[in-house]
């Protein structure tokens, strides 16, 4: 067997702010091994990248393959990311700065490496294997600590001038709204992220208006995760239900703006809130967006829940590596 | 000379709501002949298309060439347009409905025909030959009766699911704003189109607050065109200057939203208002957009005036036909 024939596997890596996941896939993107570690946001770029390499080695071992058998690695990283140079620029939730992810991993594993934004990786994963298959234009919206966005158009990740685009979390929905982490006011993520909902829910719990939430999670917003919010709503905390619904309405307003500009077929809502409360985070977003678009667009799009959960990022990163390094197979020669 | 060798010219057509322009270009897009007619919006699709064909014949005659010498025709039409089928669907300002533009013109001139949205054609023209050359992502904004938008990304016109996209005129900038032609409230074009400015300026003229405008154009908004507004501002009507400035600010707000979603290199402002008052319609838009984007985007884009004037549409339509029918020349064979 030649070296080229040995190469049969893709490695997809999802580097999150709190955890990292490496998965090995065969050519049909069936998972054959994986490894997880905590990210340790306090590490610098060198130590962080060594930890990434360790996780990759663990995944290779779990899959019982070696690095020379890899067709390539795709790695989704917290943005902003320079896809051309394979560099993570200055992620707000990670101690790294100008981390040369591609050249380090290429050196370490002697294979081709594609670096992309983590949200883009998740949207590309959903486009290839999940809720967005077959669409021309897929927009993904992922409410979490912030609100990430990404767009796949005609099979490629849409990119901005200097880094990735679709910063839907920073579309301004209320000029007089609360301060955002970016320094402006009333950005979508300042009013509708899980963190924004959690902060308002904590106030309600503190005031005694959300007894179920108080019982489950207390008033520390670090403990008020998606599951706690969902349990609070299910347990009858009407104020919390209204907070989540209002957040979904604000996301719907921003989605309506995206529809006017990009006319996507499919808008995918992902993340823990959408998974635990799709009847609010998907249905209310859809209803509000439909209400707010001009008549010509009302029947042109659907809003759906993400399908791949935590696998979207690593699957999408691996599939993006394939897209970069193995373009459409040429027609068989006669 | 074979039939193929004879084919040396592109025809670009700009079908506007009030006038139509056909231009013949050589392979380097140097204009070598043209013809104009009024559109006569009251005509039905058949009569309208006959008028288009007449205008094309006049342009061919002016260029001293015949239809068999055409490489192809590109025609920009009022949207919505189905680019795949070459059909104009249901333009608000034209009596046509489901007009089969491509098949009719292909039959008439025995050449290849590309049909696209008129604003897209203008933006593509500016991308290829005007204010957007060399950019990855160009967004065009054309305030007129409404506010048209278009986007060229990596050399292609960005398209929506069912027709063209970038309906920036229907991005909502003020939920409590005035009624829009689309039936909603506070769309950008309801507050910042030339027509919206003219309506407010007419009120000011009627109230005696814009004496110069009253003298030049009276209070009929059909007479308050870009030139009249510019003359009014130049003549000292401070209220009119404030109205135009406020419209530019609203456009800047919408542009900031576009920057967060698409991160374009270049935003081009075109149309009569931008040509006659660039110090307001370009500079104020730029200042407002820079003020409203998140810090990471402040230095990533520029706002510029369109360069090609009335030629943008026909040039862009012809160049789009080339893009469709003559893909990159293949490498020379050894």
mmCIF file of N, CA, C and O in Angstrom, chain A residues 252-303:
data_model
loop_
_atom_site.group_PDB
_atom_site.id
_atom_site.type_symbol
_atom_site.label_atom_id
_atom_site.label_comp_id
_atom_site.label_asym_id
_atom_site.label_seq_id
_atom_site.Cartn_x
_atom_site.Cartn_y
_atom_site.Cartn_z
ATOM 1 N N UNK A 252 -35.945 36.911 16.319
ATOM 2 C CA UNK A 252 -36.791 36.945 15.121
ATOM 3 C C UNK A 252 -36.679 38.262 14.362
ATOM 4 O O UNK A 252 -36.671 38.281 13.128
ATOM 5 N N UNK A 253 -36.566 39.361 15.099
ATOM 6 C CA UNK A 253 -36.390 40.674 14.454
ATOM 7 C C UNK A 253 -35.089 40.697 13.658
ATOM 8 O O UNK A 253 -35.043 41.126 12.497
ATOM 9 N N UNK A 254 -34.017 40.211 14.275
ATOM 10 C CA UNK A 254 -32.730 40.189 13.574
ATOM 11 C C UNK A 254 -32.765 39.235 12.383
ATOM 12 O O UNK A 254 -32.213 39.521 11.323
ATOM 13 N N UNK A 255 -33.436 38.106 12.551
ATOM 14 C CA UNK A 255 -33.552 37.140 11.455
ATOM 15 C C UNK A 255 -34.304 37.770 10.275
ATOM 16 O O UNK A 255 -33.936 37.566 9.113
ATOM 17 N N UNK A 256 -35.343 38.559 10.561
ATOM 18 C CA UNK A 256 -36.074 39.229 9.479
ATOM 19 C C UNK A 256 -35.127 40.120 8.672
ATOM 20 O O UNK A 256 -35.191 40.159 7.436
ATOM 21 N N UNK A 257 -34.235 40.810 9.361
ATOM 22 C CA UNK A 257 -33.253 41.640 8.650
ATOM 23 C C UNK A 257 -32.350 40.794 7.767
ATOM 24 O O UNK A 257 -32.060 41.151 6.622
ATOM 25 N N UNK A 258 -31.914 39.649 8.295
ATOM 26 C CA UNK A 258 -31.065 38.749 7.505
ATOM 27 C C UNK A 258 -31.814 38.248 6.267
ATOM 28 O O UNK A 258 -31.239 38.150 5.180
ATOM 29 N N UNK A 259 -33.094 37.946 6.431
ATOM 30 C CA UNK A 259 -33.888 37.464 5.293
ATOM 31 C C UNK A 259 -33.938 38.518 4.186
ATOM 32 O O UNK A 259 -33.765 38.216 3.005
ATOM 33 N N UNK A 260 -34.127 39.791 4.561
ATOM 34 C CA UNK A 260 -34.166 40.838 3.540
ATOM 35 C C UNK A 260 -32.835 40.979 2.816
ATOM 36 O O UNK A 260 -32.804 41.339 1.639
ATOM 37 N N UNK A 261 -31.755 40.695 3.501
ATOM 38 C CA UNK A 261 -30.445 40.895 2.865
ATOM 39 C C UNK A 261 -29.965 39.661 2.115
ATOM 40 O O UNK A 261 -29.387 39.768 1.041
ATOM 41 N N UNK A 262 -30.181 38.477 2.669
ATOM 42 C CA UNK A 262 -29.582 37.275 2.078
ATOM 43 C C UNK A 262 -30.601 36.288 1.528
ATOM 44 O O UNK A 262 -30.222 35.361 0.811
ATOM 45 N N UNK A 263 -31.862 36.466 1.867
ATOM 46 C CA UNK A 263 -32.919 35.565 1.383
ATOM 47 C C UNK A 263 -32.510 34.099 1.499
ATOM 48 O O UNK A 263 -32.502 33.367 0.517
ATOM 49 N N UNK A 264 -32.137 33.661 2.708
ATOM 50 C CA UNK A 264 -31.746 32.256 2.877
ATOM 51 C C UNK A 264 -32.935 31.313 2.761
ATOM 52 O O UNK A 264 -34.076 31.725 2.992
ATOM 53 N N UNK A 265 -32.672 30.050 2.372
ATOM 54 C CA UNK A 265 -33.721 29.028 2.388
ATOM 55 C C UNK A 265 -34.011 28.608 3.820
ATOM 56 O O UNK A 265 -35.156 28.364 4.190
ATOM 57 N N UNK A 266 -32.928 28.447 4.592
ATOM 58 C CA UNK A 266 -33.044 27.817 5.893
ATOM 59 C C UNK A 266 -32.293 28.642 6.935
ATOM 60 O O UNK A 266 -31.133 29.022 6.721
ATOM 61 N N UNK A 267 -32.952 28.920 8.056
ATOM 62 C CA UNK A 267 -32.284 29.514 9.210
ATOM 63 C C UNK A 267 -32.291 28.462 10.310
ATOM 64 O O UNK A 267 -33.352 27.947 10.693
ATOM 65 N N UNK A 268 -31.101 28.126 10.791
ATOM 66 C CA UNK A 268 -30.969 27.079 11.798
ATOM 67 C C UNK A 268 -30.681 27.728 13.148
ATOM 68 O O UNK A 268 -29.758 28.532 13.266
ATOM 69 N N UNK A 269 -31.484 27.396 14.146
ATOM 70 C CA UNK A 269 -31.221 27.880 15.498
ATOM 71 C C UNK A 269 -30.600 26.729 16.283
ATOM 72 O O UNK A 269 -31.180 25.646 16.372
ATOM 73 N N UNK A 270 -29.411 26.976 16.814
ATOM 74 C CA UNK A 270 -28.717 25.921 17.544
ATOM 75 C C UNK A 270 -28.394 26.327 18.967
ATOM 76 O O UNK A 270 -28.760 27.409 19.419
ATOM 77 N N UNK A 271 -27.701 25.443 19.678
ATOM 78 C CA UNK A 271 -27.293 25.735 21.047
ATOM 79 C C UNK A 271 -28.267 25.160 22.061
ATOM 80 O O UNK A 271 -29.352 24.665 21.721
ATOM 81 N N UNK A 272 -27.881 25.269 23.310
ATOM 82 C CA UNK A 272 -28.627 24.623 24.384
ATOM 83 C C UNK A 272 -30.059 25.104 24.537
ATOM 84 O O UNK A 272 -30.971 24.315 24.789
ATOM 85 N N UNK A 273 -30.292 26.421 24.351
ATOM 86 C CA UNK A 273 -31.655 26.938 24.509
ATOM 87 C C UNK A 273 -32.587 26.350 23.451
ATOM 88 O O UNK A 273 -33.718 25.962 23.750
ATOM 89 N N UNK A 274 -32.108 26.286 22.204
ATOM 90 C CA UNK A 274 -32.944 25.764 21.119
ATOM 91 C C UNK A 274 -33.203 24.280 21.316
ATOM 92 O O UNK A 274 -34.287 23.776 21.016
ATOM 93 N N UNK A 275 -32.186 23.564 21.842
ATOM 94 C CA UNK A 275 -32.374 22.132 22.067
ATOM 95 C C UNK A 275 -33.380 21.858 23.179
ATOM 96 O O UNK A 275 -34.195 20.942 23.087
ATOM 97 N N UNK A 276 -33.316 22.683 24.243
ATOM 98 C CA UNK A 276 -34.176 22.374 25.385
ATOM 99 C C UNK A 276 -35.558 23.026 25.277
ATOM 100 O O UNK A 276 -36.500 22.566 25.912
ATOM 101 N N UNK A 277 -35.663 24.104 24.491
ATOM 102 C CA UNK A 277 -36.975 24.765 24.359
ATOM 103 C C UNK A 277 -37.277 25.136 22.911
ATOM 104 O O UNK A 277 -37.508 26.312 22.601
ATOM 105 N N UNK A 278 -37.318 24.139 22.010
ATOM 106 C CA UNK A 278 -37.551 24.471 20.586
ATOM 107 C C UNK A 278 -38.887 25.156 20.341
ATOM 108 O O UNK A 278 -39.008 25.975 19.434
ATOM 109 N N UNK A 279 -39.895 24.846 21.194
ATOM 110 C CA UNK A 279 -41.215 25.450 20.971
ATOM 111 C C UNK A 279 -41.158 26.959 21.206
ATOM 112 O O UNK A 279 -42.025 27.688 20.728
ATOM 113 N N UNK A 280 -40.141 27.439 21.921
ATOM 114 C CA UNK A 280 -39.966 28.891 22.027
ATOM 115 C C UNK A 280 -38.866 29.355 21.074
ATOM 116 O O UNK A 280 -39.083 30.203 20.217
ATOM 117 N N UNK A 281 -37.667 28.776 21.203
ATOM 118 C CA UNK A 281 -36.510 29.312 20.495
ATOM 119 C C UNK A 281 -36.551 29.068 18.995
ATOM 120 O O UNK A 281 -35.816 29.691 18.239
ATOM 121 N N UNK A 282 -37.370 28.167 18.533
ATOM 122 C CA UNK A 282 -37.522 27.975 17.086
ATOM 123 C C UNK A 282 -38.859 28.552 16.626
ATOM 124 O O UNK A 282 -38.915 29.403 15.739
ATOM 125 N N UNK A 283 -39.936 28.146 17.280
ATOM 126 C CA UNK A 283 -41.262 28.545 16.799
ATOM 127 C C UNK A 283 -41.519 30.047 16.948
ATOM 128 O O UNK A 283 -42.089 30.683 16.056
ATOM 129 N N UNK A 284 -41.108 30.625 18.069
ATOM 130 C CA UNK A 284 -41.344 32.059 18.260
ATOM 131 C C UNK A 284 -40.445 32.874 17.325
ATOM 132 O O UNK A 284 -40.874 33.881 16.749
ATOM 133 N N UNK A 285 -39.201 32.423 17.153
ATOM 134 C CA UNK A 285 -38.313 33.101 16.196
ATOM 135 C C UNK A 285 -38.951 33.085 14.805
ATOM 136 O O UNK A 285 -39.015 34.106 14.107
ATOM 137 N N UNK A 286 -39.454 31.914 14.409
ATOM 138 C CA UNK A 286 -40.056 31.777 13.080
ATOM 139 C C UNK A 286 -41.261 32.701 12.932
ATOM 140 O O UNK A 286 -41.393 33.426 11.942
ATOM 141 N N UNK A 287 -42.136 32.697 13.939
ATOM 142 C CA UNK A 287 -43.362 33.503 13.857
ATOM 143 C C UNK A 287 -43.024 34.988 13.777
ATOM 144 O O UNK A 287 -43.598 35.736 12.973
ATOM 145 N N UNK A 288 -42.076 35.425 14.615
ATOM 146 C CA UNK A 288 -41.720 36.848 14.627
ATOM 147 C C UNK A 288 -41.067 37.252 13.307
ATOM 148 O O UNK A 288 -41.362 38.318 12.756
ATOM 149 N N UNK A 289 -40.180 36.399 12.793
ATOM 150 C CA UNK A 289 -39.503 36.717 11.526
ATOM 151 C C UNK A 289 -40.521 36.785 10.386
ATOM 152 O O UNK A 289 -40.502 37.714 9.580
ATOM 153 N N UNK A 290 -41.442 35.822 10.337
ATOM 154 C CA UNK A 290 -42.459 35.822 9.270
ATOM 155 C C UNK A 290 -43.311 37.088 9.344
ATOM 156 O O UNK A 290 -43.672 37.677 8.339
ATOM 157 N N UNK A 291 -43.627 37.482 10.576
ATOM 158 C CA UNK A 291 -44.456 38.675 10.760
ATOM 159 C C UNK A 291 -43.738 39.919 10.246
ATOM 160 O O UNK A 291 -44.375 40.864 9.787
ATOM 161 N N UNK A 292 -42.417 39.923 10.323
ATOM 162 C CA UNK A 292 -41.675 41.150 10.060
ATOM 163 C C UNK A 292 -41.060 41.259 8.673
ATOM 164 O O UNK A 292 -40.502 42.294 8.330
ATOM 165 N N UNK A 293 -41.103 40.194 7.881
ATOM 166 C CA UNK A 293 -40.524 40.327 6.535
ATOM 167 C C UNK A 293 -41.572 40.865 5.563
ATOM 168 O O UNK A 293 -42.770 40.758 5.796
ATOM 169 N N UNK A 294 -41.117 41.426 4.459
ATOM 170 C CA UNK A 294 -42.054 41.926 3.459
ATOM 171 C C UNK A 294 -42.755 40.742 2.794
ATOM 172 O O UNK A 294 -42.233 39.626 2.781
ATOM 173 N N UNK A 295 -43.962 40.994 2.260
ATOM 174 C CA UNK A 295 -44.785 39.878 1.765
ATOM 175 C C UNK A 295 -44.040 38.911 0.842
ATOM 176 O O UNK A 295 -44.192 37.689 0.966
ATOM 177 N N UNK A 296 -43.214 39.425 -0.058
ATOM 178 C CA UNK A 296 -42.547 38.556 -1.042
ATOM 179 C C UNK A 296 -41.672 37.490 -0.385
ATOM 180 O O UNK A 296 -41.361 36.472 -0.998
ATOM 181 N N UNK A 297 -41.253 37.725 0.863
ATOM 182 C CA UNK A 297 -40.329 36.792 1.511
ATOM 183 C C UNK A 297 -41.012 35.821 2.476
ATOM 184 O O UNK A 297 -40.374 34.933 3.016
ATOM 185 N N UNK A 298 -42.320 36.012 2.713
ATOM 186 C CA UNK A 298 -42.964 35.259 3.790
ATOM 187 C C UNK A 298 -42.849 33.749 3.627
ATOM 188 O O UNK A 298 -42.657 33.020 4.594
ATOM 189 N N UNK A 299 -42.957 33.275 2.387
ATOM 190 C CA UNK A 299 -42.952 31.817 2.186
ATOM 191 C C UNK A 299 -41.609 31.307 1.664
ATOM 192 O O UNK A 299 -41.527 30.207 1.144
ATOM 193 N N UNK A 300 -40.559 32.129 1.771
ATOM 194 C CA UNK A 300 -39.304 31.742 1.117
ATOM 195 C C UNK A 300 -38.300 31.079 2.052
ATOM 196 O O UNK A 300 -37.254 30.634 1.600
ATOM 197 N N UNK A 301 -38.589 31.052 3.339
ATOM 198 C CA UNK A 301 -37.598 30.513 4.266
ATOM 199 C C UNK A 301 -38.261 29.700 5.365
ATOM 200 O O UNK A 301 -39.442 29.866 5.650
ATOM 201 N N UNK A 302 -37.476 28.812 5.973
ATOM 202 C CA UNK A 302 -37.965 28.153 7.176
ATOM 203 C C UNK A 302 -36.943 28.292 8.298
ATOM 204 O O UNK A 302 -35.753 28.431 8.037
ATOM 205 N N UNK A 303 -37.440 28.283 9.513
ATOM 206 C CA UNK A 303 -36.595 28.349 10.701
ATOM 207 C C UNK A 303 -36.669 26.981 11.359
ATOM 208 O O UNK A 303 -37.767 26.482 11.618
#
